[in-house]
């Protein structure tokens, strides 16, 4: 079999509207490059007929393969499945909504040919809401201080990885995955270039504010235990100030005699300290939760169907209607 030069991994969740256009644009671009390629679509439990669209694409072109999940497992799981499926010597990760312009693929491949293991396309934030831009900027500044790995603002999952980088990423077994950090953690020669932010071609983003915040917290907690360290530091500072304050009260009591009032100070101290304790408990809880999660060792996703199983089914088994009738019983 001819060796595959480029694999493109595309996670899709409810992208039926746009996946056809995306596919046409991407194939045109890949044909121009002239390397043997494959496109690995991952249907992340879509409910809008994305799986059917992918099935059609796979039938129409031998370069198309897909995996379909039994339900929505999230983009991280979809990326992982795509990386596992891929067989190319270079793997490109792209969104299906045309926010990652297919015409940048040839530039990525060019840089890869020059010997880089990771080529990252960073988007600028033109056209994005002011609040969201400001929050993201602040977040990345915070993350840079907190994290052991470097994560760049605007550098998302649009990137090319060489086979050895993919293998390194796949060797990381953790169940709560934060890909941006994992890519940076594996290292290798990395190069990045910036492109203009593009709006979604159709459909809508699946990242509400809540989901973005959760993603942000995941990012910080997956890579180090510095929040715990911060809790220890806060605790020590508080202890120190409490000791100084106590000494002051004792000296005052010795000099002036004992005064009973002090309700306000007491309340303030209790409220502040319990607040801090709860927050710290929350941080510890997050880590314990993660340990629990890892300890269960569940798979990252459950596959309902892949292009391989689908074509086998077509060849060997009962007509589709009776197969569905059987599963209903
Ligand atoms: N996606 C996915 N599973 C999810 C959410 C998103 O596979 O649970 C895919 C989605 O189909 C798209 C990519 O991840 O191809 C980026 O999602 P989206 O465009 O919603 O995110 P945004 O561009 O707004 O960050
Ligand atoms: Mg998008």
Coordinates of C-alpha atoms and ligand atoms in Angstrom, one line a residue:
X1 CA 0.0 0.0 0.0
X2 CA 1.1 3.5 -0.8
X3 CA 2.3 5.4 2.3
X4 CA 0.0 8.2 3.4
X5 CA 1.7 11.5 3.6
X6 CA -0.9 13.7 5.2
X7 CA -3.8 12.8 7.5
X8 CA -6.3 15.5 8.3
X9 CA -8.2 14.9 11.6
X10 CA -11.6 16.7 11.8
X11 CA -13.8 16.6 14.9
X12 CA -17.4 17.3 14.0
X13 CA -20.3 17.9 16.3
X14 CA -23.6 18.9 14.7
X15 CA -21.8 20.2 11.6
X16 CA -24.1 18.7 8.9
X17 CA -24.7 22.1 7.4
X18 CA -21.1 22.9 6.8
X19 CA -19.2 19.6 6.5
X20 CA -19.9 19.2 2.7
X21 CA -18.5 22.7 1.9
X22 CA -15.5 22.1 4.2
X23 CA -14.8 18.8 2.6
X24 CA -14.8 20.3 -0.9
X25 CA -12.5 23.1 0.1
X26 CA -10.1 20.8 1.9
X27 CA -9.9 18.2 -0.8
X28 CA -9.2 20.9 -3.4
X29 CA -6.3 22.1 -1.3
X30 CA -4.9 18.6 -0.6
X31 CA -5.1 17.7 -4.3
X32 CA -2.9 20.7 -5.0
X33 CA -0.3 19.6 -2.6
X34 CA 0.0 16.3 -4.4
X35 CA 0.9 14.0 -1.4
X36 CA -1.2 10.9 -0.8
X37 CA -3.7 11.9 1.9
X38 CA -6.5 10.7 4.1
X39 CA -9.2 12.7 5.9
X40 CA -10.2 11.2 9.3
X41 CA -13.6 12.6 10.4
X42 CA -14.8 12.0 13.9
X43 CA -18.5 12.4 14.5
X44 CA -18.8 13.4 18.2
X45 CA -22.4 12.0 18.7
X46 CA -24.0 14.6 16.5
X47 CA -27.8 14.7 16.3
X48 CA -28.3 16.5 13.1
X49 CA -27.3 13.9 10.5
X50 CA -23.6 14.6 10.4
X51 CA -22.9 10.9 10.6
X52 CA -25.0 10.3 7.5
X53 CA -23.1 13.0 5.7
X54 CA -19.8 11.5 6.7
X55 CA -21.0 8.0 5.5
X56 CA -21.8 9.5 2.1
X57 CA -18.4 11.2 1.9
X58 CA -16.7 7.9 2.8
X59 CA -18.6 6.1 0.1
X60 CA -17.8 8.7 -2.5
X61 CA -14.0 9.0 -1.8
X62 CA -11.6 6.3 -0.7
X63 CA -9.5 8.9 1.2
X64 CA -12.3 9.6 3.7
X65 CA -12.5 7.5 6.9
X66 CA -14.7 8.3 9.9
X67 CA -15.4 7.2 13.4
X68 CA -18.8 7.9 14.9
X69 CA -19.3 8.1 18.7
X70 CA -22.2 6.7 20.6
X71 CA -22.9 10.1 22.2
X72 CA -21.2 13.5 22.6
X73 CA -17.9 13.0 24.3
X74 CA -16.4 16.4 23.7
X75 CA -13.8 17.8 21.3
X76 CA -10.8 16.4 23.3
X77 CA -12.1 12.8 23.0
X78 CA -12.8 13.4 19.3
X79 CA -9.3 14.7 18.7
X80 CA -7.9 11.7 20.4
X81 CA -9.9 9.3 18.3
X82 CA -8.8 11.1 15.2
X83 CA -5.2 10.9 16.2
X84 CA -5.5 7.2 16.9
X85 CA -7.1 6.7 13.5
X86 CA -4.6 8.6 11.5
X87 CA -1.9 6.8 9.6
X88 CA -0.1 9.7 7.8
X89 CA 3.5 10.8 8.4
X90 CA 2.1 14.2 9.2
X91 CA -1.2 14.9 10.9
X92 CA -3.2 18.1 10.6
X93 CA -5.9 18.9 13.1
X94 CA -8.7 21.1 11.9
X95 CA -12.2 22.3 12.8
X96 CA -15.1 21.5 10.5
X97 CA -16.6 25.0 10.5
X98 CA -14.1 26.6 8.1
X99 CA -12.7 28.7 10.9
X100 CA -9.5 27.0 10.2
X101 CA -8.9 28.1 6.5
X102 CA -8.0 25.1 4.4
X103 CA -5.8 27.3 2.2
X104 CA -3.3 27.4 5.1
X105 CA -2.6 23.7 4.8
X106 CA 0.0 24.0 2.1
X107 CA 1.9 26.5 4.3
X108 CA 1.9 24.1 7.2
X109 CA 3.1 21.2 5.0
X110 CA 5.9 23.5 3.6
X111 CA 7.1 24.2 7.1
X112 CA 6.8 20.6 8.1
X113 CA 9.0 19.7 5.1
X114 CA 11.6 22.1 6.4
X115 CA 11.9 19.8 9.4
X116 CA 9.5 21.2 12.1
X117 CA 7.6 18.6 14.1
X118 CA 4.8 21.0 15.1
X119 CA 3.4 23.7 13.0
X120 CA 0.9 25.9 14.8
X121 CA -1.4 28.3 13.1
X122 CA -2.4 31.1 15.6
X123 CA -5.4 33.2 15.0
X124 CA -5.5 36.9 15.9
X125 CA -8.6 38.1 17.7
X126 CA -9.9 40.5 15.1
X127 CA -13.7 40.6 15.0
X128 CA -14.1 38.9 18.4
X129 CA -16.1 40.6 21.3
X130 CA -14.1 43.0 23.4
X131 CA -15.0 41.3 26.6
X132 CA -14.1 37.8 25.4
X133 CA -10.8 39.1 24.0
X134 CA -9.9 40.8 27.3
X135 CA -10.9 37.8 29.3
X136 CA -8.8 35.5 27.1
X137 CA -5.8 37.8 27.2
X138 CA -6.0 37.9 31.0
X139 CA -6.4 34.2 31.2
X140 CA -3.3 33.5 29.1
X141 CA -1.3 35.8 31.2
X142 CA -2.4 34.0 34.3
X143 CA -1.8 30.6 32.7
X144 CA 1.7 31.5 31.7
X145 CA 2.5 32.2 35.3
X146 CA 0.8 29.1 36.6
X147 CA 1.6 26.4 34.1
X148 CA 4.7 24.4 33.6
X149 CA 4.1 24.2 29.9
X150 CA 3.8 27.2 27.5
X151 CA 0.4 27.9 26.0
X152 CA 0.1 30.7 23.5
X153 CA -2.8 33.1 23.1
X154 CA -4.7 32.3 19.9
X155 CA -2.9 29.0 19.4
X156 CA -5.7 26.5 19.3
X157 CA -6.0 23.0 17.9
X158 CA -5.2 24.1 14.3
X159 CA -1.8 22.5 13.9
X160 CA 0.3 20.0 12.1
X161 CA 2.1 17.3 14.0
X162 CA 4.8 14.9 12.7
X163 CA 4.3 11.2 13.3
X164 CA 6.7 11.2 16.2
X165 CA 4.9 14.1 17.9
X166 CA 1.6 12.3 17.4
X167 CA 3.0 9.1 18.9
X168 CA 4.3 11.1 21.9
X169 CA 0.8 12.7 22.4
X170 CA -0.8 9.3 22.2
X171 CA 1.5 7.9 24.8
X172 CA 0.0 10.3 27.3
X173 CA -2.7 8.3 29.0
X174 CA -4.5 10.8 31.1
X175 CA -8.3 10.7 31.0
X176 CA -9.0 14.4 31.4
X177 CA -7.2 15.7 28.4
X178 CA -6.2 19.3 27.7
X179 CA -4.7 19.1 24.3
X180 CA -3.2 22.5 24.0
X181 CA -1.1 21.7 27.0
X182 CA -0.3 18.2 25.9
X183 CA 1.0 19.4 22.5
X184 CA 3.2 21.8 24.3
X185 CA 4.3 19.3 26.8
X186 CA 5.7 16.8 24.2
X187 CA 8.0 19.5 22.9
X188 CA 9.9 19.0 19.6
X189 CA 10.8 21.8 17.2
X190 CA 7.7 24.0 16.9
X191 CA 7.0 26.9 14.6
X192 CA 4.0 29.1 14.5
X193 CA 2.4 31.7 12.2
X194 CA -0.5 34.0 12.5
X195 CA -3.7 34.1 10.4
X196 CA -6.7 36.3 10.4
X197 CA -9.6 35.2 12.6
X198 CA -12.5 33.9 10.5
X199 CA -16.1 33.6 11.5
X200 CA -18.0 30.3 11.5
X201 CA -19.3 29.4 8.0
X202 CA -22.6 28.0 9.4
X203 CA -24.1 26.5 12.5
X204 CA -23.1 27.9 15.9
X205 CA -20.3 27.5 18.4
X206 CA -20.7 24.8 21.0
X207 CA -18.7 26.8 23.5
X208 CA -20.9 28.8 25.8
X209 CA -19.3 31.0 28.5
X210 CA -19.7 28.3 31.1
X211 CA -18.0 25.7 29.0
X212 CA -15.2 28.1 28.3
X213 CA -14.7 28.8 32.0
X214 CA -14.6 25.1 32.8
X215 CA -12.1 24.6 30.0
X216 CA -10.0 27.3 31.5
X217 CA -10.0 25.7 34.9
X218 CA -9.2 22.4 33.4
X219 CA -6.2 24.0 31.7
X220 CA -4.7 25.3 34.9
X221 CA -5.4 22.2 37.0
X222 CA -4.3 19.6 34.5
X223 CA -0.7 20.6 34.4
X224 CA 0.5 21.2 37.9
X225 CA -0.3 21.4 41.5
X226 CA 0.6 25.1 41.8
X227 CA -2.9 26.1 43.0
X228 CA -2.3 23.8 46.0
X229 CA 1.0 25.4 46.6
X230 CA -0.8 28.8 46.5
X231 CA -3.2 27.5 49.2
X232 CA -0.2 26.6 51.4
X233 CA 1.3 30.1 50.9
X234 CA -2.0 31.8 51.7
X235 CA -2.4 29.7 54.8
X236 CA 1.1 30.6 56.0
X237 CA 0.7 34.3 55.5
X238 CA -2.6 34.1 57.3
X239 CA -1.1 32.2 60.2
X240 CA 1.7 34.7 60.4
X241 CA -0.7 37.7 60.5
X242 CA -2.9 35.9 63.0
X243 CA 0.1 35.4 65.3
X244 CA 1.1 39.1 65.1
X245 CA -2.5 40.1 65.7
X246 CA -2.7 37.8 68.7
X247 CA 0.5 39.1 70.2
X248 CA -0.8 42.6 69.8
X249 CA -4.1 41.7 71.6
X250 CA -2.2 40.0 74.4
X251 CA 0.1 43.0 74.9
X252 CA -2.9 45.3 74.8
X253 CA -4.7 43.2 77.4
X254 CA -1.7 43.2 79.7
X255 CA -1.2 46.9 79.4
X256 CA -4.8 48.1 79.3
X257 CA -6.7 45.3 80.9
X258 CA -9.3 43.1 79.1
X259 CA -12.0 44.7 76.9
X260 CA -15.0 42.6 75.9
X261 CA -16.0 44.3 72.6
X262 CA -14.5 42.9 69.5
X263 CA -17.5 41.3 67.9
X264 CA -16.9 43.0 64.5
X265 CA -13.3 41.9 64.2
X266 CA -14.2 38.4 65.3
X267 CA -17.0 38.1 62.7
X268 CA -14.7 39.5 60.0
X269 CA -12.0 37.0 60.8
X270 CA -14.4 34.1 60.9
X271 CA -16.1 35.0 57.6
X272 CA -12.8 35.6 55.8
X273 CA -11.1 32.5 57.1
X274 CA -14.1 30.2 56.3
X275 CA -14.2 31.7 52.8
X276 CA -10.6 30.9 52.3
X277 CA -10.9 27.4 53.7
X278 CA -13.9 26.6 51.5
X279 CA -12.0 27.8 48.4
X280 CA -9.0 25.8 49.3
X281 CA -11.1 22.8 50.0
X282 CA -12.6 23.3 46.6
X283 CA -9.2 23.2 45.0
X284 CA -8.2 20.1 46.9
X285 CA -11.6 18.6 45.9
X286 CA -10.8 19.2 42.2
X287 CA -7.6 17.3 42.4
X288 CA -9.2 14.5 44.4
X289 CA -11.9 14.4 41.8
X290 CA -9.3 14.1 39.1
X291 CA -7.5 11.2 40.9
X292 CA -10.9 9.5 41.2
X293 CA -11.5 10.1 37.5
X294 CA -8.1 8.7 36.5
X295 CA -8.5 5.7 38.9
X296 CA -11.6 4.5 37.1
X297 CA -9.6 4.2 33.9
X298 CA -12.7 4.5 31.7
X299 CA -12.2 4.7 27.9
X300 CA -12.3 8.3 26.5
X301 CA -15.2 7.5 24.2
X302 CA -17.4 4.7 22.9
X303 CA -17.5 4.1 19.2
X304 CA -20.8 3.3 17.4
X305 CA -19.5 2.9 13.9
X306 CA -16.4 3.5 11.8
X307 CA -16.0 3.6 8.0
X308 CA -14.4 0.1 8.2
X309 CA -17.2 -1.5 10.2
X310 CA -19.8 0.2 8.0
X311 CA -18.3 -1.1 4.8
X312 CA -18.0 -4.6 6.4
X313 CA -21.7 -4.4 7.3
X314 CA -22.7 -3.5 3.9
X315 CA -20.9 -6.4 2.4
X316 CA -21.7 -9.2 4.8
X317 CA -24.8 -8.7 6.9
X318 CA -28.5 -8.4 6.8
X319 CA -30.3 -5.5 5.1
X320 CA -30.2 -2.4 7.3
X321 CA -33.9 -2.4 8.2
X322 CA -33.9 -5.8 9.8
X323 CA -30.6 -5.0 11.7
X324 CA -32.3 -2.0 13.3
X325 CA -35.4 -4.1 14.0
X326 CA -33.2 -6.6 15.9
X327 CA -31.6 -4.0 18.1
X328 CA -35.0 -2.6 19.0
X329 CA -36.2 -5.8 20.6
Ligands
LIG1 N1 -16.6 19.9 18.5 C1 -16.7 18.6 18.8 N2 -17.3 18.2 20.0 C2 -17.8 19.1 20.8 C3 -17.7 20.5 20.5 C4 -17.1 20.8 19.3 O1 -16.2 17.7 18.1 O2 -18.4 18.7 21.9 C5 -16.0 20.3 17.2 C6 -16.8 21.2 16.3 O3 -17.6 20.4 15.5 C7 -15.8 22.0 15.5 C8 -14.7 22.1 16.6 O4 -14.8 21.1 17.5 O5 -15.3 21.3 14.4 C9 -14.7 23.5 17.2 O6 -15.9 23.7 17.8 P1 -16.6 25.2 17.8 O7 -16.5 25.7 16.4 O8 -18.0 25.0 18.3 O9 -15.7 26.0 18.7 P2 -15.1 27.5 18.5 O10 -14.6 27.6 17.1 O11 -16.3 28.4 18.8 O12 -14.0 27.6 19.6
LIG2 MG1 -15.5 27.2 15.5

